[in-house]
CSV table of N, CA and C and ligand atoms in Angstrom, one decimal:
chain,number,residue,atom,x,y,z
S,18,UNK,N,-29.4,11.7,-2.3
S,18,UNK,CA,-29.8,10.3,-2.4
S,18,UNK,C,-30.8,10.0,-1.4
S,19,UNK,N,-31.3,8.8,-1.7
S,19,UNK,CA,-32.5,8.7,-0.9
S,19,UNK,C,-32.3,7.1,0.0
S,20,UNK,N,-31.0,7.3,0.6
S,20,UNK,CA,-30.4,6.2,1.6
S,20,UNK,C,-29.2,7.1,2.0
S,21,UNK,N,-29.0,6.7,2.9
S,21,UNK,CA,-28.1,7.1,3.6
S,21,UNK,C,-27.1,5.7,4.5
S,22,UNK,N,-25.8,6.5,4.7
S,22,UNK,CA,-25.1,5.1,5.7
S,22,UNK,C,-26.0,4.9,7.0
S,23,UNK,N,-25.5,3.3,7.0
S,23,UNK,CA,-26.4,2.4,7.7
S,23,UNK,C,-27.9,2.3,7.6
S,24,UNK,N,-28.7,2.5,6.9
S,24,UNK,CA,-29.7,2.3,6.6
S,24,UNK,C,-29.8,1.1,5.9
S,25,UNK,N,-30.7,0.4,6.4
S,25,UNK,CA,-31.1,-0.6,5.8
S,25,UNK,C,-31.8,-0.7,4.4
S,26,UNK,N,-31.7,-1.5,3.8
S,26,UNK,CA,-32.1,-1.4,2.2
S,26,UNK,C,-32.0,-3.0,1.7
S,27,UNK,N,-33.2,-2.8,0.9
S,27,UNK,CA,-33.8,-3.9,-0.3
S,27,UNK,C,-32.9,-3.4,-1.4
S,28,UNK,N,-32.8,-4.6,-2.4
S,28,UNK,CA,-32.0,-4.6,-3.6
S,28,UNK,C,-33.2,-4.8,-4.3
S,29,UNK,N,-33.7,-4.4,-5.3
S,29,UNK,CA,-34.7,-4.1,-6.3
S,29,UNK,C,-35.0,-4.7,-7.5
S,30,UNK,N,-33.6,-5.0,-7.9
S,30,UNK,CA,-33.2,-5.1,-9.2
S,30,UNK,C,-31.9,-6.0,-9.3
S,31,UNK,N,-31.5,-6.3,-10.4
S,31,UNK,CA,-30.0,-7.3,-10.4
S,31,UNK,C,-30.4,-8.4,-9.7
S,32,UNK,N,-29.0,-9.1,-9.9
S,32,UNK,CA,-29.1,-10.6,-9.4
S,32,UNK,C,-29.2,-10.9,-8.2
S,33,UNK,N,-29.0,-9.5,-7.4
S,33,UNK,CA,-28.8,-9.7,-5.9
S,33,UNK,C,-30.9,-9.4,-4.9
S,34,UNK,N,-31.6,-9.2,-6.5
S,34,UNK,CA,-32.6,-9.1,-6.1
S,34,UNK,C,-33.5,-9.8,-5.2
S,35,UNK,N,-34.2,-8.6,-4.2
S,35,UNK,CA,-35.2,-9.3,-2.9
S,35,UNK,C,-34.4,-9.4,-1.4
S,36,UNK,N,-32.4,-9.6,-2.0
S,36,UNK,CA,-31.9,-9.5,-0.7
S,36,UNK,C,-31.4,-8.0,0.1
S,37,UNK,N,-31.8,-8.3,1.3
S,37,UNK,CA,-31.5,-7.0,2.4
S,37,UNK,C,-30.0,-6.7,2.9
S,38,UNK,N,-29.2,-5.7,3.2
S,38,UNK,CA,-28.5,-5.3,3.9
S,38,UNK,C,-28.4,-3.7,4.4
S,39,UNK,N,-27.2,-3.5,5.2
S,39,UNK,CA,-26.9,-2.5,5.8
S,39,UNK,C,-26.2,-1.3,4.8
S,40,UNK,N,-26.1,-0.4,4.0
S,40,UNK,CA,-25.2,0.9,3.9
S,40,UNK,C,-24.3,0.8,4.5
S,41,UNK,N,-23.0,0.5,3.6
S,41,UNK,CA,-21.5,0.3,4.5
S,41,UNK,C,-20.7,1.9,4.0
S,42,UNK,N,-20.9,2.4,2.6
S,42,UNK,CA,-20.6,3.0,1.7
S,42,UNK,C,-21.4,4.1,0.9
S,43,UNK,N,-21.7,5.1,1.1
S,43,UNK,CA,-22.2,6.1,0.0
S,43,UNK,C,-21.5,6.8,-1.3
S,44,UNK,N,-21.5,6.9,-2.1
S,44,UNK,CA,-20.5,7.1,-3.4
S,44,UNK,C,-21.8,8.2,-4.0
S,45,UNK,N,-22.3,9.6,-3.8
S,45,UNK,CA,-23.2,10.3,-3.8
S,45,UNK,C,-22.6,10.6,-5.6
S,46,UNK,N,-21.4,11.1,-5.9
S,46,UNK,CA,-20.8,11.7,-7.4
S,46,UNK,C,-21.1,10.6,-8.0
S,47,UNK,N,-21.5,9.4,-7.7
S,47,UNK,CA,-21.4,8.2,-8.8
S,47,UNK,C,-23.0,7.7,-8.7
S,48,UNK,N,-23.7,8.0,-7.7
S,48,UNK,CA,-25.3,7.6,-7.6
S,48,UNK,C,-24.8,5.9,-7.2
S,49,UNK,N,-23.9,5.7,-6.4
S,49,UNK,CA,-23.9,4.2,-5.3
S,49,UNK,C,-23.7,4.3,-4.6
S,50,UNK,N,-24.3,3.2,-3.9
S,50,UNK,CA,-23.9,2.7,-3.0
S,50,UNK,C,-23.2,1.5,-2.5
S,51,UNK,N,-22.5,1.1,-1.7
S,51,UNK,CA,-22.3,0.2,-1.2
S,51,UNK,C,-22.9,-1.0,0.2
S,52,UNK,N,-23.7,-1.8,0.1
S,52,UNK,CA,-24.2,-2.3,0.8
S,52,UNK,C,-23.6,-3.9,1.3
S,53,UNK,N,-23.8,-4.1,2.7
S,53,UNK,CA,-23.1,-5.3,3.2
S,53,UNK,C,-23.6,-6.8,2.1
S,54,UNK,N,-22.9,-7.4,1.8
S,54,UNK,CA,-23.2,-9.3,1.3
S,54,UNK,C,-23.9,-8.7,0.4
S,55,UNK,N,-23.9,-7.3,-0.3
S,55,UNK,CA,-24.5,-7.3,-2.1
S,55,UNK,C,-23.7,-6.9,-3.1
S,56,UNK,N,-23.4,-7.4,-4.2
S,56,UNK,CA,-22.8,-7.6,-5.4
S,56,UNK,C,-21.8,-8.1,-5.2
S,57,UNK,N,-21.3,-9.4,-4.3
S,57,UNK,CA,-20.0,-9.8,-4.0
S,57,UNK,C,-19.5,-10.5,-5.8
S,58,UNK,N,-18.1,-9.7,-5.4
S,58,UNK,CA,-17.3,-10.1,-6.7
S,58,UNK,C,-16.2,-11.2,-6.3
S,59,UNK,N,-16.1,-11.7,-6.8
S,59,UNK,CA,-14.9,-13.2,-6.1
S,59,UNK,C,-14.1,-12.2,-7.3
S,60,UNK,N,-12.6,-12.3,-6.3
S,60,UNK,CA,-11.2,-12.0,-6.7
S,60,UNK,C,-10.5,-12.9,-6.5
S,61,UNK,N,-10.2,-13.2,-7.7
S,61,UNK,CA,-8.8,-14.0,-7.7
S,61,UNK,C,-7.5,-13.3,-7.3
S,62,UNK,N,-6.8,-14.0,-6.0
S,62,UNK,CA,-5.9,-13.2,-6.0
S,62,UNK,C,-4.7,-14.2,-6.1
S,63,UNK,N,-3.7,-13.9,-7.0
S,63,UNK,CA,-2.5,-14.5,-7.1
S,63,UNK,C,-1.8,-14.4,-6.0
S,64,UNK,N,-0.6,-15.6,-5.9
S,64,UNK,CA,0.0,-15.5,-5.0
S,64,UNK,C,1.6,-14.5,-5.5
S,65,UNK,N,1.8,-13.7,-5.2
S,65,UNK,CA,3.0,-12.7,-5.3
S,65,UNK,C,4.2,-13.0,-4.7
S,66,UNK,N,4.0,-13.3,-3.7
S,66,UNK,CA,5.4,-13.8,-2.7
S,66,UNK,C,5.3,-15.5,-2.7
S,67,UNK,N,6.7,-15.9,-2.4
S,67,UNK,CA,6.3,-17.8,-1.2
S,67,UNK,C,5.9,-17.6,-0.6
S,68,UNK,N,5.9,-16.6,0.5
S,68,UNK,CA,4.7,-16.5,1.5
S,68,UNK,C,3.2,-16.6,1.8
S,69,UNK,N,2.9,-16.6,0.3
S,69,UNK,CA,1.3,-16.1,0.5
S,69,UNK,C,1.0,-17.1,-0.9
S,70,UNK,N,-0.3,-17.3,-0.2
S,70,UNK,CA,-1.1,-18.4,-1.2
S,70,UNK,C,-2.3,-17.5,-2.3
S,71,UNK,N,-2.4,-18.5,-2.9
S,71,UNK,CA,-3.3,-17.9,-4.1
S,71,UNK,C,-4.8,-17.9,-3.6
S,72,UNK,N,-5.8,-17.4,-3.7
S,72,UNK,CA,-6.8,-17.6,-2.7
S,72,UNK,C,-8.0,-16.5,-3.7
S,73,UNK,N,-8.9,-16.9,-3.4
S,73,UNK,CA,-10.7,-16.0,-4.0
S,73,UNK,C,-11.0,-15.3,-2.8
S,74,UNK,N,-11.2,-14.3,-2.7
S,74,UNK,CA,-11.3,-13.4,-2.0
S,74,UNK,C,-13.2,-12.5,-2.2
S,75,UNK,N,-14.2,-12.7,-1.5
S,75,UNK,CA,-15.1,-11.8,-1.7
S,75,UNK,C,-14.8,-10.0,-1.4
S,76,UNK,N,-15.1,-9.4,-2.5
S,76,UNK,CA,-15.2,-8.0,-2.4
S,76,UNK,C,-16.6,-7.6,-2.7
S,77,UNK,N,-17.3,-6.6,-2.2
S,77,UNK,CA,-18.2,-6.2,-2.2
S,77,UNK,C,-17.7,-4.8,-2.9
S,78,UNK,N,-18.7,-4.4,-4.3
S,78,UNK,CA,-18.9,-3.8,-5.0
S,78,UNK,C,-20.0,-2.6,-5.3
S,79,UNK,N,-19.9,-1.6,-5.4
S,79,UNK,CA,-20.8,-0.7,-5.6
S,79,UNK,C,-22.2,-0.9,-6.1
S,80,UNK,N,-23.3,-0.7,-5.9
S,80,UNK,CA,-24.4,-1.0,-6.8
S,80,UNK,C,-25.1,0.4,-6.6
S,81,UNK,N,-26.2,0.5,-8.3
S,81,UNK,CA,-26.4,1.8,-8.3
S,81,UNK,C,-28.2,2.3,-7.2
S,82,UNK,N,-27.5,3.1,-6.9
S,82,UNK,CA,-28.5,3.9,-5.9
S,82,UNK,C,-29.8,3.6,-6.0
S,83,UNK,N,-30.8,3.7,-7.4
S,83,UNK,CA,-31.6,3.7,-8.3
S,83,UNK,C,-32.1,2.0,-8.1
S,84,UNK,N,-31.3,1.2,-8.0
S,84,UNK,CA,-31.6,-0.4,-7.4
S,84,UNK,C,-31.6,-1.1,-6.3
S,85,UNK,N,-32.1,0.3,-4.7
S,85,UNK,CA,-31.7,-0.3,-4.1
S,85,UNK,C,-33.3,1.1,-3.1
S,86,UNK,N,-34.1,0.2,-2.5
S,86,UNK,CA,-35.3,0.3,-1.6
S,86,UNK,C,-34.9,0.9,0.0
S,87,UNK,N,-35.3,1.8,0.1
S,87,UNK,CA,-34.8,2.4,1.8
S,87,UNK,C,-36.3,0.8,2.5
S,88,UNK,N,-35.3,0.0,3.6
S,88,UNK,CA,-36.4,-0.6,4.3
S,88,UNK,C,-36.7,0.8,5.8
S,89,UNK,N,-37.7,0.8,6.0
S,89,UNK,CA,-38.5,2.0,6.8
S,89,UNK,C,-38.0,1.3,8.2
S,90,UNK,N,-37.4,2.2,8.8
S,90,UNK,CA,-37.2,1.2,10.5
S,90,UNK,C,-37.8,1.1,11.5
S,91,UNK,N,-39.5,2.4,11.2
S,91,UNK,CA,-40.6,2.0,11.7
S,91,UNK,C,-41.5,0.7,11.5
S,92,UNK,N,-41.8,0.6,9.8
S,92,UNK,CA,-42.8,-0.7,10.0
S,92,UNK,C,-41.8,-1.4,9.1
S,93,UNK,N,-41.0,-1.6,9.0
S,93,UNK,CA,-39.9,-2.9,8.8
S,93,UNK,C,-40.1,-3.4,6.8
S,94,UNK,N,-40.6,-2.1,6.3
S,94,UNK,CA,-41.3,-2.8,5.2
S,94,UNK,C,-40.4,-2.0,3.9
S,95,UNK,N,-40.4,-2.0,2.8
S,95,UNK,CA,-39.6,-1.4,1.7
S,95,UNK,C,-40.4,0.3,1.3
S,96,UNK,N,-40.4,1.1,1.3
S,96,UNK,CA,-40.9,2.1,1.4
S,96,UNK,C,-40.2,3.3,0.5
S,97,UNK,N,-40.8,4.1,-0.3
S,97,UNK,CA,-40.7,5.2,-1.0
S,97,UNK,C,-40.6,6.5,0.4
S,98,UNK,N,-39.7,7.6,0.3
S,98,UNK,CA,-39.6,8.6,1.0
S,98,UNK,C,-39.7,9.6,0.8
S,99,UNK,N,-40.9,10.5,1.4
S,99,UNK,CA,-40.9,11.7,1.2
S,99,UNK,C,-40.5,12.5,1.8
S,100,UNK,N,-39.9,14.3,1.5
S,100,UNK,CA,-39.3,14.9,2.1
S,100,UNK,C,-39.8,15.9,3.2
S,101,UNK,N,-39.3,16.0,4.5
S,101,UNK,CA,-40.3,17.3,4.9
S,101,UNK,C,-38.8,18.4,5.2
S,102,UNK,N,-39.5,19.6,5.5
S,102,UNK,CA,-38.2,20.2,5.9
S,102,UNK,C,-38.5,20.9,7.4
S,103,UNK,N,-37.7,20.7,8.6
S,103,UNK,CA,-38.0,20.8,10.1
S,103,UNK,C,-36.9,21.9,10.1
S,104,UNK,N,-37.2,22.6,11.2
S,104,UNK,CA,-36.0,23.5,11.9
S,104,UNK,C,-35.7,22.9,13.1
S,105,UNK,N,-34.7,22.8,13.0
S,105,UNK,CA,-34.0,21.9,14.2
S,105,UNK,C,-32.9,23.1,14.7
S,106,UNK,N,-32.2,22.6,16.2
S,106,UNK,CA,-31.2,23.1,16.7
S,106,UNK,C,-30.2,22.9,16.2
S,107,UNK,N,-29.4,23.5,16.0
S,107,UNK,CA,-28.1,22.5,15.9
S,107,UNK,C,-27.1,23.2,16.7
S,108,UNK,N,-25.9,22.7,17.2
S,108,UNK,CA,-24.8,22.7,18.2
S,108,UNK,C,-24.8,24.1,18.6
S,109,UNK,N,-25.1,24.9,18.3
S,109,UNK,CA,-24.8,26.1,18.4
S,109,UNK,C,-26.2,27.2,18.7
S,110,UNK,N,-27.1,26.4,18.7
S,110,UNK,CA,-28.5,26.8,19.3
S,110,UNK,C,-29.3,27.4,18.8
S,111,UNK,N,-28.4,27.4,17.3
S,111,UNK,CA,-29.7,28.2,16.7
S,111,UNK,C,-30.1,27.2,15.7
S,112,UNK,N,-31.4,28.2,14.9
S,112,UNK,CA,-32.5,27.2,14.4
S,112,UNK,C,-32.2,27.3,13.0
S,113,UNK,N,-31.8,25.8,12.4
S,113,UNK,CA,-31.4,25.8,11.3
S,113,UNK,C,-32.7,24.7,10.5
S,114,UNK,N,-32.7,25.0,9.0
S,114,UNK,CA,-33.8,23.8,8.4
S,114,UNK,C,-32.9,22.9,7.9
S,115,UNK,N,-33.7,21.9,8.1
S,115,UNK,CA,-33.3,20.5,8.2
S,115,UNK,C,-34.1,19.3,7.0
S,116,UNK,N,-33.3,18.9,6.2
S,116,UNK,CA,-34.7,17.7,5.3
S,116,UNK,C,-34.7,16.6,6.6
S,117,UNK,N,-35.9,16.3,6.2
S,117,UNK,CA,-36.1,15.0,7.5
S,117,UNK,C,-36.6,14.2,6.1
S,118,UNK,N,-36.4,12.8,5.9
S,118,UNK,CA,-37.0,11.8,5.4
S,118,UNK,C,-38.5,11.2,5.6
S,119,UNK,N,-39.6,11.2,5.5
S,119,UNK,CA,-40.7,10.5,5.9
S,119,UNK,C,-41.0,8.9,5.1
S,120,UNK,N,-41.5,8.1,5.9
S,120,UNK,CA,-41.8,6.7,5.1
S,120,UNK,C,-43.4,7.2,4.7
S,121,UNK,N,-43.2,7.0,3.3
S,121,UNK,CA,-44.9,6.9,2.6
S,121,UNK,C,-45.9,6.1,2.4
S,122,UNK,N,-45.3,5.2,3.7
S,122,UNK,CA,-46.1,4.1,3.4
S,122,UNK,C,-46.9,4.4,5.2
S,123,UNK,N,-45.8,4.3,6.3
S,123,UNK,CA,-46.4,4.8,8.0
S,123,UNK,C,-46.9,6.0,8.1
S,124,UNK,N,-45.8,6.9,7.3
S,124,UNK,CA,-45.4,8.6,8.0
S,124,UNK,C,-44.8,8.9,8.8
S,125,UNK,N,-43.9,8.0,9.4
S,125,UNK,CA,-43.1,8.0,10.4
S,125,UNK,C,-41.7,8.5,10.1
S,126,UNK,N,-41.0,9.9,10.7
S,126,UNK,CA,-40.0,10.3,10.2
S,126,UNK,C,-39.0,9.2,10.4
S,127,UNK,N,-37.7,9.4,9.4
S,127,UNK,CA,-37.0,8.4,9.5
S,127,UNK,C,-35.5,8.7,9.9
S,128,UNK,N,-35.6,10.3,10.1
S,128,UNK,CA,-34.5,10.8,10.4
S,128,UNK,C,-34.4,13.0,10.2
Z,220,ZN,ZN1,-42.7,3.1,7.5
């Protein structure tokens, strides 16, 4: 997928279109994600016990991967990403390849 958690992201498409949030959720087998204050579903939730009141509850809902813009956290802007592949270290010192993200709009790796 071409977002990852916590990355920031534009909504593309749907009614939640033009608004921005954070990657709370990746769902990679399903091609969603989950992003903060997008696709909020009101639940009604009955009250079950005397104790507890009946109440609408916001849940945030999956939305599909394909509707949703990586924002670049170099120039702040909605951006297409291309892939490079780097050899990096990893914990163990040796040199492993790595996809790194690029923004195609700066060129600035994004990770
Ligand atoms: Zn950029």
């Amino acid at each position: 997928m071409h977002v990852k958690l916590n990355d920031e992201v534009i909504v593309i498409s749907g009614k939640d279109l033009g608004k921005t949030g954070r990657v709370i959720k990746c769902l990679p087998k399903e091609h969603r994600v989950t992003v903060e204050n997008i696709n909020i579903a009101k639940r009604h939730m009955k009250a079950r016990r005397a104790d507890t009141q009946s109440q609408i509850v916001d849940k945030v809902m999956p939305i599909d991967v394909s509707n949703v813009m990586l924002i670049c956290p170099k120039c702040k802007k909605p951006a297409r990403t291309a892939h490079k592949v780097e050899r990096v270290q990893n914990d163990e010192g040796k040199l492993v390849r790595q996809m790194i993200r690029v923004c195609k709009k700066c060129g600035a790796d994004i990770d």
